[in-house]
PDB file of C-alpha atoms and ligand atoms in Angstrom:
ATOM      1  CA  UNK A   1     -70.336  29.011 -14.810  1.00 80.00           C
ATOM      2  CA  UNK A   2     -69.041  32.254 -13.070  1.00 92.00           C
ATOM      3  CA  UNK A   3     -67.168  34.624 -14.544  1.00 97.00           C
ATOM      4  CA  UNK A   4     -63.783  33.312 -16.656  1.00 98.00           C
ATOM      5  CA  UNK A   5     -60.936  35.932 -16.429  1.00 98.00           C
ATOM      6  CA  UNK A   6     -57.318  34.908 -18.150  1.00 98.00           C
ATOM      7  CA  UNK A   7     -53.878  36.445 -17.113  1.00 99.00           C
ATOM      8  CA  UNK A   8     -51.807  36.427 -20.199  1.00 99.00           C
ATOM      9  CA  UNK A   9     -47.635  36.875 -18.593  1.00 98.00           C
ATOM     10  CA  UNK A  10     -45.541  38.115 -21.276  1.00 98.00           C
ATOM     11  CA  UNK A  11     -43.278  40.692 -19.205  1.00 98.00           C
ATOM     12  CA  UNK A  12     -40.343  38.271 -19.192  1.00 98.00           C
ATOM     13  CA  UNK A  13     -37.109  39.143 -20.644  1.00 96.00           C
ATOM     14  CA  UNK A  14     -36.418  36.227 -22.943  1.00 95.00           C
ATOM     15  CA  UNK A  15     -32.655  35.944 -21.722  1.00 96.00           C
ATOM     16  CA  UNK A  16     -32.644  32.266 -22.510  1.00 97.00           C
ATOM     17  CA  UNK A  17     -33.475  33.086 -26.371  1.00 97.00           C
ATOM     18  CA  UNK A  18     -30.597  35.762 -26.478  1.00 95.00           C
ATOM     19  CA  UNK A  19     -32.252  37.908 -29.094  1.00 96.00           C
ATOM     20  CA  UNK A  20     -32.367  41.352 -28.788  1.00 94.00           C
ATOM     21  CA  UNK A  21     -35.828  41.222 -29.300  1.00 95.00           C
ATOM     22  CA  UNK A  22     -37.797  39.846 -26.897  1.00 97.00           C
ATOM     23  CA  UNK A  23     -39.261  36.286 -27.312  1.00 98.00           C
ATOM     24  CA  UNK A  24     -43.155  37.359 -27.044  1.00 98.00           C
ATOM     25  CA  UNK A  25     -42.173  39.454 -29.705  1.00 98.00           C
ATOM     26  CA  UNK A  26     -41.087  37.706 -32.771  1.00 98.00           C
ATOM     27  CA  UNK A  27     -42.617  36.907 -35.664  1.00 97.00           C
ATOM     28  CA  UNK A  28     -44.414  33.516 -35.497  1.00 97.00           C
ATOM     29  CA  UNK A  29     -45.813  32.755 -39.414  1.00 96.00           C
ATOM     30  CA  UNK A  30     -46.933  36.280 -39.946  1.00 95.00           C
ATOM     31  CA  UNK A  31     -47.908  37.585 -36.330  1.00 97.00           C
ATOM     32  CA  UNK A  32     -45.851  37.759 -33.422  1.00 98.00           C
ATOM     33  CA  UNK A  33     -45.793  34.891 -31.043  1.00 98.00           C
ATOM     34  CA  UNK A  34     -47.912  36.583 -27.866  1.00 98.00           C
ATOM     35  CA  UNK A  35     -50.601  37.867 -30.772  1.00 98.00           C
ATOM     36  CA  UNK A  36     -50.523  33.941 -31.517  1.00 98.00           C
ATOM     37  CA  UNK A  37     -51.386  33.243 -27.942  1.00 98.00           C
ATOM     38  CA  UNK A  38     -54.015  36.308 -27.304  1.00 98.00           C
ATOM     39  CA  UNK A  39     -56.251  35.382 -30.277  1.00 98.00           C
ATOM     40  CA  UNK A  40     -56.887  31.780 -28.636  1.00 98.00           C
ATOM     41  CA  UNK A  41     -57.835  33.347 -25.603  1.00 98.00           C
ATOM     42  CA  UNK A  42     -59.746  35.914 -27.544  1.00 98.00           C
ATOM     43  CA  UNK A  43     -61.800  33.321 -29.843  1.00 98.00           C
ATOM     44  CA  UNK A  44     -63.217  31.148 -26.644  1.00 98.00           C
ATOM     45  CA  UNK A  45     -66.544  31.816 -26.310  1.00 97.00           C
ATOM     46  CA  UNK A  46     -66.356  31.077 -22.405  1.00 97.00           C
ATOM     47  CA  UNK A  47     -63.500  33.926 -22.076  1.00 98.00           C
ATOM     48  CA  UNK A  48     -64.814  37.161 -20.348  1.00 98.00           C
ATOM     49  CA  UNK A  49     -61.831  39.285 -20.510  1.00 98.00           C
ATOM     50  CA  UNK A  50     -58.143  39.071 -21.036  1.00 98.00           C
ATOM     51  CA  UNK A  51     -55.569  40.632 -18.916  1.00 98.00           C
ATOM     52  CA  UNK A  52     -52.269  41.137 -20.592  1.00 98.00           C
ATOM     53  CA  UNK A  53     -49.111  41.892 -18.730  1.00 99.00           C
ATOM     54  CA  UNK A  54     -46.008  43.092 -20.596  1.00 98.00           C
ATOM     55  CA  UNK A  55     -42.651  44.803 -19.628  1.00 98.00           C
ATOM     56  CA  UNK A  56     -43.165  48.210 -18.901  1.00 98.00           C
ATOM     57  CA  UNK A  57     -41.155  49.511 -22.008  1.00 97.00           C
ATOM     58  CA  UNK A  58     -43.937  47.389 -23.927  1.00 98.00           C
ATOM     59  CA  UNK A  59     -47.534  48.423 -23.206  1.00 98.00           C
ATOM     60  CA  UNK A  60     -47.712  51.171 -25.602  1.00 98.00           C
ATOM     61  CA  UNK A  61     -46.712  48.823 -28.337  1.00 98.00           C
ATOM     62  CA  UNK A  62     -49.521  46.082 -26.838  1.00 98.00           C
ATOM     63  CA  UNK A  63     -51.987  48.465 -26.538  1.00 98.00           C
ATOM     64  CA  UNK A  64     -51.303  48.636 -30.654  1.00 98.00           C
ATOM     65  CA  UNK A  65     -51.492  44.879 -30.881  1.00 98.00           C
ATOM     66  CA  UNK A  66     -55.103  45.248 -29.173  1.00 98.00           C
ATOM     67  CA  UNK A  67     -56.382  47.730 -31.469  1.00 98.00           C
ATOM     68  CA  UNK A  68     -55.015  45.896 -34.693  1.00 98.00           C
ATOM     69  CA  UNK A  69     -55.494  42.608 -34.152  1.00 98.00           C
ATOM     70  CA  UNK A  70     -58.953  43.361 -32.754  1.00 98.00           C
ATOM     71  CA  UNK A  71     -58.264  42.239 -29.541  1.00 98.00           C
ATOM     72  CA  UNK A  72     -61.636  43.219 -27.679  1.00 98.00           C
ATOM     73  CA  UNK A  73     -61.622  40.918 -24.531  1.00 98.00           C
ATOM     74  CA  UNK A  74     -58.394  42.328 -23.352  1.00 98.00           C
ATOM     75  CA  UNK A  75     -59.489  44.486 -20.818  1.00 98.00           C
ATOM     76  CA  UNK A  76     -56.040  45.659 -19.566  1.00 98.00           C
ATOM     77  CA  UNK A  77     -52.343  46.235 -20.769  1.00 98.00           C
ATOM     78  CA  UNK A  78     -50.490  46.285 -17.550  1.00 98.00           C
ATOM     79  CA  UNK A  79     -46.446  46.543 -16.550  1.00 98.00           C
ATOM     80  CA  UNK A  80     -45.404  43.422 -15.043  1.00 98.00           C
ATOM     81  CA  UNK A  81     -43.155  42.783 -12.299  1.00 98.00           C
ATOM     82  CA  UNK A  82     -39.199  41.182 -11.785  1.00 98.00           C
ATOM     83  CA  UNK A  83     -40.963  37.973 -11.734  1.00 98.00           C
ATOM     84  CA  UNK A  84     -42.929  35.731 -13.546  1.00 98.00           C
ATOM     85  CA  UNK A  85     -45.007  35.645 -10.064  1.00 98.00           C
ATOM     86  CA  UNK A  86     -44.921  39.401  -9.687  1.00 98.00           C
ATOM     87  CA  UNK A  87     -46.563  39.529 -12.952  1.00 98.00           C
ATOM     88  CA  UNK A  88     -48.987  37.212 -12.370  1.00 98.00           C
ATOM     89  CA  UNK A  89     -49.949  39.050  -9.059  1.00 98.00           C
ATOM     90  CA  UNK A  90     -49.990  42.509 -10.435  1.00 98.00           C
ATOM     91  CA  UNK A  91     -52.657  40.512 -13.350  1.00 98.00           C
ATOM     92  CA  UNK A  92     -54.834  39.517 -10.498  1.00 98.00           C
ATOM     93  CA  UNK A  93     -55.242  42.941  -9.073  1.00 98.00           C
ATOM     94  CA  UNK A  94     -57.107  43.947 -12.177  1.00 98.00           C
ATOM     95  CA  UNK A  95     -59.506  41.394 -13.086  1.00 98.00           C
ATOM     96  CA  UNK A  96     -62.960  42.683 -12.544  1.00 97.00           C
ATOM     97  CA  UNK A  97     -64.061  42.064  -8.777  1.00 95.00           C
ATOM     98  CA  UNK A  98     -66.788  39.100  -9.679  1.00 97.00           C
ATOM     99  CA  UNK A  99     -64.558  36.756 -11.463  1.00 98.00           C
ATOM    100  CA  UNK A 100     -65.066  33.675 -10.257  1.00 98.00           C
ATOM    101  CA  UNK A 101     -62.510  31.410 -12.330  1.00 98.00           C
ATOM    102  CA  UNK A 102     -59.016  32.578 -13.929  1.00 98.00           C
ATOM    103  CA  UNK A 103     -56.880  30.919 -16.003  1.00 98.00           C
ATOM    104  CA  UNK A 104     -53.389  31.553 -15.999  1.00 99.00           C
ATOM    105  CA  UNK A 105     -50.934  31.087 -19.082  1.00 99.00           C
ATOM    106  CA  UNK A 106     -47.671  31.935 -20.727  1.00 98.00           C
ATOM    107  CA  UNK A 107     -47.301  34.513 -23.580  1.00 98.00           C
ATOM    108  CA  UNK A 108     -44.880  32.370 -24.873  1.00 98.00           C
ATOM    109  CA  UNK A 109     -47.322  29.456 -25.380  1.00 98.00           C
ATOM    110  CA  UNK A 110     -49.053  29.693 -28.354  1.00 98.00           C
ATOM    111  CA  UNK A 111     -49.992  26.400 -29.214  1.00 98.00           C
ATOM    112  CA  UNK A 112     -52.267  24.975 -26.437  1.00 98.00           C
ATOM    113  CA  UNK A 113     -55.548  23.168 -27.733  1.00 97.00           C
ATOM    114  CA  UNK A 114     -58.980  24.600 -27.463  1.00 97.00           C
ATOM    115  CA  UNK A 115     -60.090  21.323 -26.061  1.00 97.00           C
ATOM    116  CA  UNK A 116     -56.984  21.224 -24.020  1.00 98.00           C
ATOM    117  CA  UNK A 117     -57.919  24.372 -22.404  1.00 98.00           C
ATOM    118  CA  UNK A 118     -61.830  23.298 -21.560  1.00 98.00           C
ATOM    119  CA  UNK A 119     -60.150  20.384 -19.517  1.00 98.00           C
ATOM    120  CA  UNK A 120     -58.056  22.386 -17.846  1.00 98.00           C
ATOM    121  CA  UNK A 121     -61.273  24.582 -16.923  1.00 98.00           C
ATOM    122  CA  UNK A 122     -63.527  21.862 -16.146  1.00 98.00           C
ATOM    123  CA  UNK A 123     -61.419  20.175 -13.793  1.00 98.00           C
ATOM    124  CA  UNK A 124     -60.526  22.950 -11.735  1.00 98.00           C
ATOM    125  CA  UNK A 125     -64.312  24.318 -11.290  1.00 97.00           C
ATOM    126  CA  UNK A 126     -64.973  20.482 -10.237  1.00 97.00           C
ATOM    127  CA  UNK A 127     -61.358  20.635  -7.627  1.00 97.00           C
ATOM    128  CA  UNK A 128     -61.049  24.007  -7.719  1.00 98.00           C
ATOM    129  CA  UNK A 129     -56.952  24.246  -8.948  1.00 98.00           C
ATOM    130  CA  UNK A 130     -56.326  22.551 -12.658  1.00 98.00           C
ATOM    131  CA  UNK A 131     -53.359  22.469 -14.616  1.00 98.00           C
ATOM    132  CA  UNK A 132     -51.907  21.113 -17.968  1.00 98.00           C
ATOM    133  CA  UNK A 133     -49.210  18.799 -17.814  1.00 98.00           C
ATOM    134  CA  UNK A 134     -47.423  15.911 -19.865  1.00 98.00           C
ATOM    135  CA  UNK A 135     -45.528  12.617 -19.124  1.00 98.00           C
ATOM    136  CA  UNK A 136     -41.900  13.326 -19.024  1.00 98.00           C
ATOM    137  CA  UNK A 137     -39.926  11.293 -21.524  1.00 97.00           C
ATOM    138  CA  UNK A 138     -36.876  11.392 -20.793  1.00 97.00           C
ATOM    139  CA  UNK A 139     -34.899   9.803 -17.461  1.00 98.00           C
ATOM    140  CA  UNK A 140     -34.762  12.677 -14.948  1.00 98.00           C
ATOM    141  CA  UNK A 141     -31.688  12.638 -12.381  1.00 98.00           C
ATOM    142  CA  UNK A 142     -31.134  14.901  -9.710  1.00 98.00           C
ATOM    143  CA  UNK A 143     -27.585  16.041  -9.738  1.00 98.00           C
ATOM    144  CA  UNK A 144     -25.653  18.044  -7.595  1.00 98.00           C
ATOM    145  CA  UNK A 145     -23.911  21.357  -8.039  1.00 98.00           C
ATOM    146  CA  UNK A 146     -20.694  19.198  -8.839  1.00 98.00           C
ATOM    147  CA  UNK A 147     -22.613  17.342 -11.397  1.00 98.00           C
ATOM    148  CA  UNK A 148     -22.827  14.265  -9.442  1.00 98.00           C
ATOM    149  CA  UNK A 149     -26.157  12.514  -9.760  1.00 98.00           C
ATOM    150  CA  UNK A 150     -27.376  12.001  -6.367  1.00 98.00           C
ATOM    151  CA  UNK A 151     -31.214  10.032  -7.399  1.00 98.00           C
ATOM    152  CA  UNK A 152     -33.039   9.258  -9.940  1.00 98.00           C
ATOM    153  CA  UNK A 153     -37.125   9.575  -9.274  1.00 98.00           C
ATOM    154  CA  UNK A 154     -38.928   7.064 -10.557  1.00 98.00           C
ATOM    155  CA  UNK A 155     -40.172   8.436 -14.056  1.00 97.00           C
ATOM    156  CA  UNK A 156     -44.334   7.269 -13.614  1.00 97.00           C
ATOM    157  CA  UNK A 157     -44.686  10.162 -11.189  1.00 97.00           C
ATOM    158  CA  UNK A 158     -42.944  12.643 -12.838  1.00 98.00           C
ATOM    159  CA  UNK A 159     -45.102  15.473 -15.231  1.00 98.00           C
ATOM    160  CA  UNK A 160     -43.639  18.223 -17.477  1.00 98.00           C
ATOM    161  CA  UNK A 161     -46.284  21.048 -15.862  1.00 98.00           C
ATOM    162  CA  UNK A 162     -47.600  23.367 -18.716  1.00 98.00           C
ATOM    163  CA  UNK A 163     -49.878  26.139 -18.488  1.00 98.00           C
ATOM    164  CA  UNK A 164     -52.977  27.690 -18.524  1.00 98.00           C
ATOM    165  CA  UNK A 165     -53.413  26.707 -14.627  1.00 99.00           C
ATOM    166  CA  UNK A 166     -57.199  27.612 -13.682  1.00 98.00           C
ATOM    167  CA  UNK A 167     -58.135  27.664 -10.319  1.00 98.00           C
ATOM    168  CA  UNK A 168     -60.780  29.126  -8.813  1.00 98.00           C
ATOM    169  CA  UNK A 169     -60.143  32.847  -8.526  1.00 98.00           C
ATOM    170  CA  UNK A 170     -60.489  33.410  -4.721  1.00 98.00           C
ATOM    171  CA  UNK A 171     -57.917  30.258  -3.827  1.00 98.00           C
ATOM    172  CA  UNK A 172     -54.963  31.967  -6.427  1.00 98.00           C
ATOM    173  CA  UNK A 173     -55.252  35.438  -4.350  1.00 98.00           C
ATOM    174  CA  UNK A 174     -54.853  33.855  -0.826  1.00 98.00           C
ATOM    175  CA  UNK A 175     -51.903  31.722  -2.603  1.00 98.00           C
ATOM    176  CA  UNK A 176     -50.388  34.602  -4.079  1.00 98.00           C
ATOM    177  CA  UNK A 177     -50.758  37.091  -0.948  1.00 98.00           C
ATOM    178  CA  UNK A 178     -49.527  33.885   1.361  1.00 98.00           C
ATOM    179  CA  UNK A 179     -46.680  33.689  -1.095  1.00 98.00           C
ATOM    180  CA  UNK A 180     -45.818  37.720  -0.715  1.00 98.00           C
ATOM    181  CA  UNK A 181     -45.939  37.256   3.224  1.00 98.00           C
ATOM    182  CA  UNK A 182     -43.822  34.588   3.183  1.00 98.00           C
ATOM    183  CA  UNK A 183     -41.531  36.038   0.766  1.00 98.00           C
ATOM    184  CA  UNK A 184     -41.696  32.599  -1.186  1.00 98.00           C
ATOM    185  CA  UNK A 185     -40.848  32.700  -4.623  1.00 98.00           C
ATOM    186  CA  UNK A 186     -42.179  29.879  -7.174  1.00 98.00           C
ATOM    187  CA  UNK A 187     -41.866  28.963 -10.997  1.00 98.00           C
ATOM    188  CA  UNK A 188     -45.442  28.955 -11.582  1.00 98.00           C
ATOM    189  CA  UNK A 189     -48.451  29.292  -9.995  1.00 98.00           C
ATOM    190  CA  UNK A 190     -49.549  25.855  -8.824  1.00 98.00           C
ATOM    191  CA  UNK A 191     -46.716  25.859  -6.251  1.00 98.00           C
ATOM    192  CA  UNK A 192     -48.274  28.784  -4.365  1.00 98.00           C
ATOM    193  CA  UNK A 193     -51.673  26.795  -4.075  1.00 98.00           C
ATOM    194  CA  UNK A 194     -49.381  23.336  -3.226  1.00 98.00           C
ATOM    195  CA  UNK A 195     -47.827  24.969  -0.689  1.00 98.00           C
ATOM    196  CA  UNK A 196     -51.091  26.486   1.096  1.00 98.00           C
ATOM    197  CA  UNK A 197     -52.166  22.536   1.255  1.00 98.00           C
ATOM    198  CA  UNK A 198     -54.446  22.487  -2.075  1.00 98.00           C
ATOM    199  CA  UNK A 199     -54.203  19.765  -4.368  1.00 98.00           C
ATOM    200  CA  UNK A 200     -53.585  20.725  -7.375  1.00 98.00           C
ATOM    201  CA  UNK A 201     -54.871  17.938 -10.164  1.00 98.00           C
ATOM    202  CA  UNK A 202     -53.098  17.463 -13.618  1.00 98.00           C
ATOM    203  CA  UNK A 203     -55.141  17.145 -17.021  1.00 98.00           C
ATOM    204  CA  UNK A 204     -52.814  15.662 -19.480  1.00 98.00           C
ATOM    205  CA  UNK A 205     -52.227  18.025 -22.699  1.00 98.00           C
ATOM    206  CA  UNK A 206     -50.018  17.120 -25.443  1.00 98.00           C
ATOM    207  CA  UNK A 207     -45.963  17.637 -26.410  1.00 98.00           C
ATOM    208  CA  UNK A 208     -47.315  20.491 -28.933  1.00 98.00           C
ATOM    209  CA  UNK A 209     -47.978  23.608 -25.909  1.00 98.00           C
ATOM    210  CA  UNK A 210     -44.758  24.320 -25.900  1.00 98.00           C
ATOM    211  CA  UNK A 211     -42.646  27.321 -23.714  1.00 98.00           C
ATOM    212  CA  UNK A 212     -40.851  28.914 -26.609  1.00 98.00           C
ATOM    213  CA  UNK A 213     -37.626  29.182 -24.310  1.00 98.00           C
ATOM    214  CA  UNK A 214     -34.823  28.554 -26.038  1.00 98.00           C
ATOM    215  CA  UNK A 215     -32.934  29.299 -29.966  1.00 98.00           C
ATOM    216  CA  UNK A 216     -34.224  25.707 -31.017  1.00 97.00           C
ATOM    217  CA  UNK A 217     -37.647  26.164 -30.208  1.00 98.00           C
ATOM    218  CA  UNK A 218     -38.129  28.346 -32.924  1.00 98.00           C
ATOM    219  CA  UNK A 219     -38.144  26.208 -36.049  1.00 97.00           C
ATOM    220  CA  UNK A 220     -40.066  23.591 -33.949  1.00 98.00           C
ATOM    221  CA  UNK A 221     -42.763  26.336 -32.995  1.00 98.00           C
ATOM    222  CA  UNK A 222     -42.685  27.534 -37.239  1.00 97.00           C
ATOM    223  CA  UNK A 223     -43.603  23.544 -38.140  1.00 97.00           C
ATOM    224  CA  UNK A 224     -45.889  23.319 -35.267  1.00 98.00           C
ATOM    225  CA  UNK A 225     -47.549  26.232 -36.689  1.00 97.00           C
ATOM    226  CA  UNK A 226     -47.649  24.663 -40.167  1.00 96.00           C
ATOM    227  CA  UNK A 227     -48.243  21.137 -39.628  1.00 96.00           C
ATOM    228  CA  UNK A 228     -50.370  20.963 -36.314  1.00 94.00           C
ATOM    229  CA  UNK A 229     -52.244  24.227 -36.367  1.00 90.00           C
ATOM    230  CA  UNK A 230     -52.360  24.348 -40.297  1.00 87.00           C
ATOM    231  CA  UNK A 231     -52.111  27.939 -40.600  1.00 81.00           C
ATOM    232  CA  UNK A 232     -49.132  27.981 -42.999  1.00 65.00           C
ATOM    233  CA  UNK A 233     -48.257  31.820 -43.377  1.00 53.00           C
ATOM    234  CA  UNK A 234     -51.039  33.345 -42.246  1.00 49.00           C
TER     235      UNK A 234
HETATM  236  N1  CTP B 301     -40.989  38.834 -14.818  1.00 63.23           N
HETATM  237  C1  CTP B 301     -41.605  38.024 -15.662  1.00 63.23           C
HETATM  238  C2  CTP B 301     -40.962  36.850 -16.159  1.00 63.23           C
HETATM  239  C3  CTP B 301     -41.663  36.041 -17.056  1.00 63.23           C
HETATM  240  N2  CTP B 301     -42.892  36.403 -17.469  1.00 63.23           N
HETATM  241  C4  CTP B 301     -43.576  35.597 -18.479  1.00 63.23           C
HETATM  242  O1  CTP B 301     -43.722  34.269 -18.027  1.00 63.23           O
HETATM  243  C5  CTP B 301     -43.722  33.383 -19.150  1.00 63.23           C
HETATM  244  C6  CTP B 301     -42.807  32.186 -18.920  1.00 63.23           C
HETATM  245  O2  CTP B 301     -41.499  32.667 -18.627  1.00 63.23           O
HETATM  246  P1  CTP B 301     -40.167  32.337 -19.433  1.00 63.23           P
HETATM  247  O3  CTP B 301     -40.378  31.456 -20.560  1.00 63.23           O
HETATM  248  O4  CTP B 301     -39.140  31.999 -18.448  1.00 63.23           O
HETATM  249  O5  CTP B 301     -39.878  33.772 -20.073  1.00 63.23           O
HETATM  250  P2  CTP B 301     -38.716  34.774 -19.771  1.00 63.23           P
HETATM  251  O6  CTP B 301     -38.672  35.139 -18.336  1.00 63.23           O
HETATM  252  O7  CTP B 301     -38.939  35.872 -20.744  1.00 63.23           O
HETATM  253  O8  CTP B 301     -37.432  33.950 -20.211  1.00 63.23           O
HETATM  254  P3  CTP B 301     -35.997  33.880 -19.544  1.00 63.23           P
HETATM  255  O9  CTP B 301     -36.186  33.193 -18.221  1.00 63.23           O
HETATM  256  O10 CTP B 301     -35.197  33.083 -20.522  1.00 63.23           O
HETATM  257  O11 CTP B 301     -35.513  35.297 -19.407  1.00 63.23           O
HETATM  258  C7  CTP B 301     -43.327  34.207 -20.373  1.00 63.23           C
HETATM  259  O12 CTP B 301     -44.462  34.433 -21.190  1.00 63.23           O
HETATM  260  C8  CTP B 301     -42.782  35.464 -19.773  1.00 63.23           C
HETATM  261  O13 CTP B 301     -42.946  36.621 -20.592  1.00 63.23           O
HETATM  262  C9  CTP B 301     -43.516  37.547 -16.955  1.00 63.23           C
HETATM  263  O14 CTP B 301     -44.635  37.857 -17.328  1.00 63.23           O
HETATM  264  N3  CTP B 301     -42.847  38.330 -16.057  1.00 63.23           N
HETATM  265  C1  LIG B 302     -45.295  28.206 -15.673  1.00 63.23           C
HETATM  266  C2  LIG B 302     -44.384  27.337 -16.481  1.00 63.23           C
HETATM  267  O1  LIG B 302     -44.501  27.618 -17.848  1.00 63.23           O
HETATM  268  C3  LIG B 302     -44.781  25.885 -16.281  1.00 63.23           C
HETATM  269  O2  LIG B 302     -43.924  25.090 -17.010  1.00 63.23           O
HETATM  270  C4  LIG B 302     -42.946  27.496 -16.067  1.00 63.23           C
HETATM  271  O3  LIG B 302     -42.797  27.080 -14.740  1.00 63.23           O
HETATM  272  C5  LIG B 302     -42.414  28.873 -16.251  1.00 63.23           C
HETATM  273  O4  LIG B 302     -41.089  28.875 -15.777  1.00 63.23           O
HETATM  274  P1  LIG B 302     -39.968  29.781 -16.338  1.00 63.23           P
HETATM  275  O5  LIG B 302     -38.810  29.593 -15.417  1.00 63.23           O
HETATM  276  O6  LIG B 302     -40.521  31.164 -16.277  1.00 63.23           O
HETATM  277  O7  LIG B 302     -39.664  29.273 -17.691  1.00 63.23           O
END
């Protein structure tokens, strides 16, 4: 296998959480959630370095998290952008120049499964553009902006779309520079690929790699943490 480089994105705001902390930041058990997230990254063997991009008021205190949590693949601390996409962009510019796969995945995602992730990776170096996903549950609608529903899709073909995303490396830079000419904006990185006519395939995760997004996520991401991952308080 070529070269595996991973784009952590943790330069979001957290506006849906409301807490004057940001999200990536809060305590998670005993460590704070993106510290969660970089020491699964960290502890794959396959993992050649670690790219982390933060808010700009936040490398200094990443930088820390590095040192102390003995962080060695991370290779670079970078500012993000406005964007979750302008993050992930600025995160490509810095992985080293012969990385041939890169997988890309939310700060805020601390969960995801080891075995999860090789899936992920596997598919995408046999299709080239991998992502994990789950079977929505619920019945989806699409409404309009007077809160009339206007469809309803039919539920077998519909996916909750996690991350990591892997793809091979080369494929995500023409998507994201195609993107940036086009002045296209997307909600994660498997839209830029869709749209330059890749398929993108889905490897089915689990309900447990959660986004922690919103208030109520938190005491589901504490028994997650104590009942899935079995860490208790550490
Ligand atoms: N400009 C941005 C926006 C988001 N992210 C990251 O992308 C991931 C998924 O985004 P989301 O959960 O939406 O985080 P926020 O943007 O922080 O949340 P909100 O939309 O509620 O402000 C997070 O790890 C977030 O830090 C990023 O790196 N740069
Ligand atoms: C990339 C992502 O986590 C896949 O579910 C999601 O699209 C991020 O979107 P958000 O609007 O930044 O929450």
């Amino acid at each position: 296998m070529g070269k595996l480089g991973v784009i952590i994105v943790a330069a979001g705001k957290g506006s849906r959480m409301g807490t004057a902390e940001s999200k990536q930041y809060l305590q998670l058990g005993q460590k704070p959630i993106l510290v969660h997230t970089l020491q699964l990254f960290q502890n794959i063997h396959e993992v050649n370095e670690i790219i982390l991009v933060v808010g700009g008021n936040d490398v200094e205190r990443c930088t820390g998290y590095v040192q102390s949590y003995a962080l060695s693949k991370v290779t670079h601390v970078l500012a993000g952008g406005a964007e979750r996409q302008d993050s992930v962009r600025r995160g490509l510019g810095a992985l080293e120049r012969d990385t041939e796969w890169v997988l890309v995945h939310d700060g805020v995602r601390p969960f995801v499964k080891r075995e999860h992730v090789f899936e992920c990776l596997v598919k995408a170096q046999d299709r080239d553009a991998a992502v994990l996903a789950v079977p929505v549950k619920d019945t989806i609608k699409i409404v309009d902006t007077e809160k009339r529903i206007q469809s309803t899709p039919d539920r077998r073909s519909l996916w909750a779309i996690q991350t990591p995303q892997a793809f091979r490396l080369s494929l995500l830079q023409e998507a994201h520079e195609r993107a940036l000419q086009d002045d296209f904006m997307g909600t994660d990185d498997a839209m830029l690929v869709e749209r330059i006519g890749t398929t993108v395939h889905v490897v089915e995760g689990d309900y447990y790699n959660i986004k922690i997004t919103t208030p109520e996520d938190l005491p589901w991401a504490e028994w997650i943490l104590l009942n899935v991952r079995g860490e208790g308080q550490q």
